[in-house]
Backbone as JSON, one array per atom type, in Angstrom:
{
  "sequence": "MWSRVNGEDREETIQRLLHPDSLPTSFVVDGEEEEKNEDGVEGNVEDVNEKTREKMKNERKELRRRTKVEEFIQKCRCDDECLKIALAAEFTERLREKVKEKTQFYCSAGVGNNKMMAKLVCAAHKPRKQSFVPPG",
  "N": [[9.34, 4.29, 18.88], [7.22, 2.49, 20.3], [6.01, 3.8, 22.07], [3.97, 5.19, 20.04], [2.81, 3.46, 19.12], [1.83, 2.3, 22.2], [1.07, 4.73, 24.01], [0.24, 7.83, 24.47], [0.3, 8.51, 21.34], [-0.88, 6.86, 19.09], [-3.33, 8.15, 18.61], [-2.64, 10.19, 16.49], [-1.52, 9.29, 15.53], [-1.45, 7.15, 13.52], [-3.53, 8.45, 12.47], [-1.73, 10.35, 11.21], [-1.19, 8.79, 9.31], [-3.41, 7.51, 7.87], [-3.31, 9.72, 5.74], [-3.16, 10.19, 2.74], [-0.41, 10.39, 1.36], [0.79, 9.2, 2.83], [1.38, 5.85, 2.49], [1.83, 6.03, 0.12], [2.91, 3.88, -1.96], [1.96, 1.34, -1.07], [0.6, -1.81, -0.98], [-2.22, -3.28, 0.17], [-1.41, -6.78, 1.67], [-3.65, -9.09, 1.26], [-5.14, -11.69, 0.49], [-7.55, -11.66, -0.38], [-8.2, -11.55, -4.09], [-7.37, -9.75, -6.57], [-9.18, -8.19, -8.98], [-9.53, -9.66, -11.48], [-9.45, -9.3, -16.11], [-11.35, -7.06, -16.65], [-13.07, -4.65, -17.97], [-14.51, -2.77, -17.64], [-15.34, -1.42, -18.6], [-19.04, 0.55, -20.15], [-21.51, 0.34, -22.34], [-20.16, 1.15, -26.06], [-17.54, -0.92, -26.55], [-15.68, -0.61, -28.52], [-15.86, 1.96, -29.2], [-14.26, 3.26, -27.16], [-11.31, 3.88, -26.42], [-8.04, 2.19, -26.52], [-5.84, 4.01, -24.28], [-8.06, 4.42, -22.75], [-9.27, 3.13, -21.57], [-6.93, 2.03, -20.08], [-6.46, 3.83, -19.14], [-8.31, 3.9, -16.8], [-8.23, 1.82, -16.04], [-5.5, 1.88, -14.03], [-6.78, 3.88, -12.68], [-9.51, 2.48, -11.08], [-7.64, 0.5, -9.49], [-5.63, 2.29, -8.1], [-7.04, 3.17, -6.83], [-9.14, 0.62, -5.08], [-6.38, -0.22, -4.11], [-6.2, 2.41, -2.42], [-8.45, 2.09, -0.75], [-8.45, -0.71, 0.36], [-5.42, -0.27, 2.22], [-6.89, 2.32, 3.9], [-8.76, 1.13, 5.25], [-6.81, -1.24, 5.96], [-5.4, -0.05, 8.17], [-7.68, 1.76, 9.97], [-7.76, -0.27, 11.33], [-5.84, -0.74, 13.12], [-6.47, 1.27, 15.03], [-7.43, -0.79, 17.34], [-6.02, -2.97, 17.2], [-2.57, -3.64, 18.03], [-0.72, -5.23, 16.53], [-1.55, -4.84, 14.42], [-1.04, -2.19, 13.69], [1.76, -1.6, 14.4], [2.68, -3.29, 12.06], [1.91, -1.38, 9.47], [3.16, 0.63, 11.23], [5.47, -0.35, 10.3], [5.48, 0.1, 7.57], [5.73, 2.38, 7.06], [8.06, 3.37, 8.0], [9.57, 1.43, 5.48], [8.8, 2.73, 2.77], [9.3, 5.12, 3.35], [12.64, 4.32, 3.44], [13.36, 3.69, 0.79], [13.36, 5.53, -0.4], [14.75, 7.14, 0.28], [17.06, 5.39, -0.8], [16.87, 5.61, -3.42], [17.2, 8.75, -3.62], [19.94, 8.17, -3.24], [21.4, 6.92, -5.33], [19.42, 6.51, -7.43], [18.29, 4.19, -7.52], [15.25, 2.37, -8.29], [12.75, 0.24, -6.03], [11.59, -2.71, -4.01], [9.55, -3.77, -1.71], [9.07, -5.89, 1.38], [6.4, -6.22, 4.11], [6.34, -7.9, 6.62], [4.99, -10.43, 9.09], [6.94, -11.89, 9.47], [10.07, -12.57, 8.7], [10.0, -13.95, 6.75], [7.4, -14.33, 6.31], [7.77, -11.29, 5.15], [9.5, -11.89, 2.71], [8.39, -13.77, 0.86], [6.03, -12.05, 0.16], [6.48, -9.49, -0.72], [7.79, -10.06, -3.86], [4.47, -9.39, -4.85], [4.03, -6.51, -5.65], [5.69, -5.21, -7.1], [7.36, -3.46, -10.14], [8.75, -1.26, -8.32], [7.07, -0.76, -5.97], [5.81, -1.51, -2.58], [4.99, -4.38, -0.49], [2.33, -5.55, 1.83], [1.69, -8.01, 4.94], [-1.27, -7.9, 6.49], [-1.48, -9.34, 9.87], [-2.08, -12.59, 11.71]],
  "CA": [[8.79, 3.37, 18.74], [6.73, 1.94, 21.26], [4.79, 5.0, 22.69], [3.34, 5.34, 18.92], [1.48, 1.93, 19.82], [1.34, 2.3, 23.06], [0.88, 6.35, 24.38], [-0.7, 9.03, 23.61], [0.37, 8.88, 20.15], [-1.55, 6.81, 19.58], [-4.07, 8.39, 17.46], [-2.23, 11.04, 15.83], [0.21, 7.93, 14.5], [-3.56, 6.36, 13.29], [-4.23, 10.27, 11.94], [-0.35, 10.47, 9.83], [-1.06, 7.54, 8.31], [-4.38, 7.77, 7.34], [-3.16, 10.39, 5.05], [-2.95, 9.67, 1.59], [0.48, 10.14, 1.21], [1.95, 8.43, 3.69], [1.84, 5.09, 1.65], [1.29, 6.03, -0.91], [3.7, 2.97, -3.18], [2.72, 0.44, -0.46], [-0.85, -2.77, -1.33], [-1.91, -4.71, 1.63], [-1.63, -8.29, 0.26], [-4.43, -10.03, 2.23], [-5.23, -13.43, 0.69], [-7.91, -11.45, -0.9], [-7.74, -11.68, -5.31], [-7.33, -8.3, -7.4], [-9.99, -8.4, -10.13], [-8.91, -9.33, -13.53], [-10.01, -9.48, -17.57], [-12.43, -6.26, -16.12], [-12.51, -3.05, -18.1], [-15.47, -1.64, -16.67], [-16.32, 0.58, -19.92], [-19.86, 0.61, -20.65], [-21.41, 0.72, -23.58], [-19.92, 0.66, -26.62], [-16.44, -0.96, -25.97], [-15.46, 0.03, -29.67], [-15.67, 4.21, -28.83], [-13.24, 3.88, -25.57], [-9.78, 3.61, -26.81], [-7.34, 2.28, -25.3], [-5.68, 4.34, -23.75], [-8.54, 5.21, -21.73], [-9.59, 1.85, -21.71], [-6.02, 1.93, -19.89], [-6.56, 4.23, -17.43], [-10.35, 3.06, -16.08], [-7.9, 0.18, -14.84], [-5.11, 1.98, -12.93], [-7.68, 4.19, -11.54], [-9.76, 1.07, -9.92], [-6.32, -0.59, -8.98], [-4.96, 2.73, -7.11], [-8.83, 3.35, -6.19], [-8.41, -1.03, -4.79], [-5.28, -0.43, -3.23], [-6.32, 3.12, -1.2], [-9.44, 1.6, 0.29], [-7.74, -1.44, 1.45], [-4.54, 0.28, 2.8], [-6.93, 2.58, 4.44], [-8.74, -0.02, 5.91], [-5.94, -2.22, 7.39], [-5.2, 1.59, 9.05], [-8.44, 1.77, 10.92], [-8.25, -2.01, 12.34], [-4.38, -0.42, 14.07], [-7.37, 1.22, 16.63], [-7.18, -1.64, 18.0], [-5.12, -3.91, 17.25], [-1.15, -3.31, 17.85], [0.4, -6.38, 15.72], [-1.8, -3.62, 12.2], [-0.15, -0.28, 13.34], [3.12, -1.75, 13.99], [3.18, -3.47, 10.6], [1.82, 0.08, 9.29], [4.51, 1.67, 11.56], [6.94, -1.16, 9.85], [5.63, 0.48, 5.85], [5.96, 3.72, 6.68], [9.64, 2.91, 7.95], [10.34, 1.25, 4.39], [8.69, 3.53, 2.52], [10.98, 6.44, 3.48], [13.6, 3.87, 3.49], [12.63, 3.12, -0.42], [12.48, 6.86, -0.88], [16.21, 8.07, 0.8], [18.2, 4.73, -1.19], [16.4, 5.9, -4.83], [18.09, 9.92, -3.73], [20.78, 8.3, -2.69], [21.21, 5.49, -5.75], [19.2, 6.53, -8.53], [17.63, 3.75, -8.06], [13.97, 2.17, -7.31], [13.55, -1.35, -5.1], [10.42, -3.74, -3.65], [10.36, -4.31, -0.54], [7.67, -6.96, 1.68], [6.36, -5.74, 5.08], [5.77, -9.17, 7.5], [5.31, -10.42, 11.3], [8.3, -12.34, 10.12], [11.03, -12.89, 7.63], [9.46, -15.2, 5.25], [6.6, -13.67, 4.81], [7.99, -10.23, 4.26], [10.6, -11.57, 1.19], [6.67, -13.87, -0.56], [5.04, -11.0, -0.2], [7.88, -8.56, -2.28], [7.08, -10.01, -5.35], [4.35, -9.41, -5.46], [3.74, -5.69, -6.56], [6.55, -4.96, -8.41], [8.29, -3.35, -9.3], [8.62, 0.08, -7.0], [6.12, -0.8, -4.95], [5.77, -2.94, -1.46], [3.58, -5.23, -0.15], [2.97, -5.73, 3.37], [1.14, -8.38, 5.7], [-1.94, -8.01, 7.62], [-1.35, -10.71, 10.88], [-2.87, -13.77, 11.01]],
  "C": [[6.79, 2.96, 19.61], [5.37, 2.73, 22.08], [3.91, 5.52, 20.88], [2.25, 4.89, 19.26], [0.85, 2.39, 20.45], [0.85, 3.43, 23.79], [-0.27, 6.52, 23.74], [-0.33, 9.93, 23.17], [-0.25, 8.45, 19.6], [-2.4, 6.94, 18.19], [-3.48, 9.68, 17.02], [-1.29, 9.98, 14.51], [-1.41, 8.0, 13.63], [-3.6, 7.43, 11.94], [-3.24, 10.25, 10.23], [-0.21, 9.47, 9.33], [-1.95, 6.4, 7.53], [-5.02, 8.64, 5.43], [-2.08, 10.1, 3.44], [-0.85, 9.68, 0.59], [1.91, 9.51, 2.18], [2.31, 6.7, 4.05], [1.48, 5.11, 0.79], [2.29, 4.61, -2.19], [3.06, 2.01, -2.18], [1.29, -0.92, -0.42], [-0.53, -3.26, -0.01], [-2.06, -6.02, 0.7], [-2.83, -8.87, 1.31], [-4.93, -10.91, 1.55], [-6.44, -12.88, -0.18], [-8.34, -10.97, -2.95], [-8.02, -10.8, -6.21], [-8.2, -9.67, -8.51], [-9.18, -8.72, -11.21], [-9.6, -9.67, -14.98], [-11.7, -8.94, -17.14], [-12.39, -4.61, -16.44], [-12.76, -2.09, -17.7], [-15.79, -1.03, -16.84], [-17.22, -0.22, -20.12], [-20.7, 0.65, -21.87], [-20.82, 0.25, -24.28], [-18.35, 0.0, -26.56], [-15.94, 0.02, -27.13], [-14.54, 1.45, -29.76], [-14.44, 4.24, -27.61], [-11.84, 3.02, -26.16], [-9.21, 3.01, -26.22], [-6.68, 2.48, -24.39], [-6.6, 4.64, -22.48], [-9.56, 4.52, -21.21], [-8.36, 1.26, -20.12], [-5.7, 2.95, -18.8], [-7.24, 4.67, -16.27], [-8.96, 2.26, -15.09], [-7.14, 0.64, -13.61], [-5.89, 3.34, -11.79], [-8.4, 3.73, -10.77], [-8.8, 0.62, -8.91], [-5.97, 0.64, -8.14], [-6.44, 2.45, -5.55], [-9.2, 1.74, -4.92], [-7.65, 0.19, -3.02], [-5.32, 1.53, -2.07], [-7.05, 2.93, -0.35], [-8.64, -0.05, 0.98], [-6.95, -1.33, 2.67], [-5.24, 1.09, 4.02], [-7.53, 2.21, 5.11], [-8.26, -0.67, 7.06], [-6.32, -0.75, 8.48], [-6.05, 1.4, 10.42], [-8.71, 0.73, 11.5], [-6.97, -1.63, 13.55], [-5.52, 0.61, 15.68], [-6.99, 0.64, 17.76], [-6.85, -2.39, 18.91], [-3.68, -3.78, 17.1], [-0.47, -4.25, 17.16], [-0.05, -5.47, 14.76], [-0.68, -2.72, 12.65], [1.32, -0.69, 13.94], [3.32, -2.87, 12.44], [2.84, -2.6, 9.99], [3.0, 0.8, 9.24], [5.87, 1.03, 10.41], [6.79, -0.5, 8.0], [6.22, 1.05, 5.65], [7.66, 3.9, 6.6], [9.97, 2.98, 6.46], [9.76, 2.61, 2.73], [9.73, 4.88, 2.37], [12.69, 5.98, 3.18], [14.52, 4.11, 1.59], [13.15, 3.91, -0.9], [14.41, 6.97, -0.78], [16.96, 6.77, -0.18], [17.01, 5.29, -2.57], [17.32, 7.6, -4.35], [19.32, 9.3, -3.86], [21.84, 7.4, -4.52], [20.51, 5.88, -7.4], [18.34, 4.82, -9.38], [16.67, 2.43, -7.13], [14.47, -0.06, -6.65], [12.5, -0.94, -4.67], [11.17, -3.44, -2.76], [8.51, -5.18, -0.21], [8.5, -6.36, 2.95], [5.99, -7.29, 5.88], [5.83, -9.32, 9.14], [7.09, -10.77, 10.73], [8.98, -12.25, 8.47], [10.15, -13.37, 6.1], [8.41, -15.12, 4.78], [7.08, -12.45, 4.66], [8.67, -10.8, 2.35], [9.39, -12.62, 0.42], [5.72, -12.86, -0.46], [5.41, -9.79, -1.02], [7.73, -8.49, -3.27], [6.08, -10.16, -4.9], [3.41, -8.12, -5.94], [5.13, -4.7, -8.0], [6.36, -4.44, -9.23], [7.87, -2.22, -9.05], [7.76, 0.64, -6.61], [6.5, -1.57, -3.93], [4.44, -3.03, -1.75], [3.78, -4.96, 1.49], [1.54, -6.63, 3.32], [0.02, -8.45, 6.41], [-2.08, -8.98, 8.74], [-2.5, -11.06, 10.72], [-3.03, -14.08, 9.92]]
}
């Protein structure tokens, strides 16, 4: 792992982490509140059915999630602690996949710089997702 953080593999690791499939169920929990009670539909609301509204809401949520993860990974270029958290999140994604394959059960996870933070953040995006807290 240290060679991925400090060595020649650093930029390669960051590029791999920036790939959309690298952290597909990870959320960054950074204290910024997510948008609530916003349907994002302009115009005549009666013309938009509930299914369309829900689909648009989920697309916006996924876009926010990806944007936050990408911004966090960009910080990894100059911050070793961020890169360590990102690598732990990547490892946890793979571990959760293995649990699903072997047991047919889904699990959630939290990643932080200590056990207490990881436990607290785990509940933020249940079920079937994982959350991680940036250092600081």
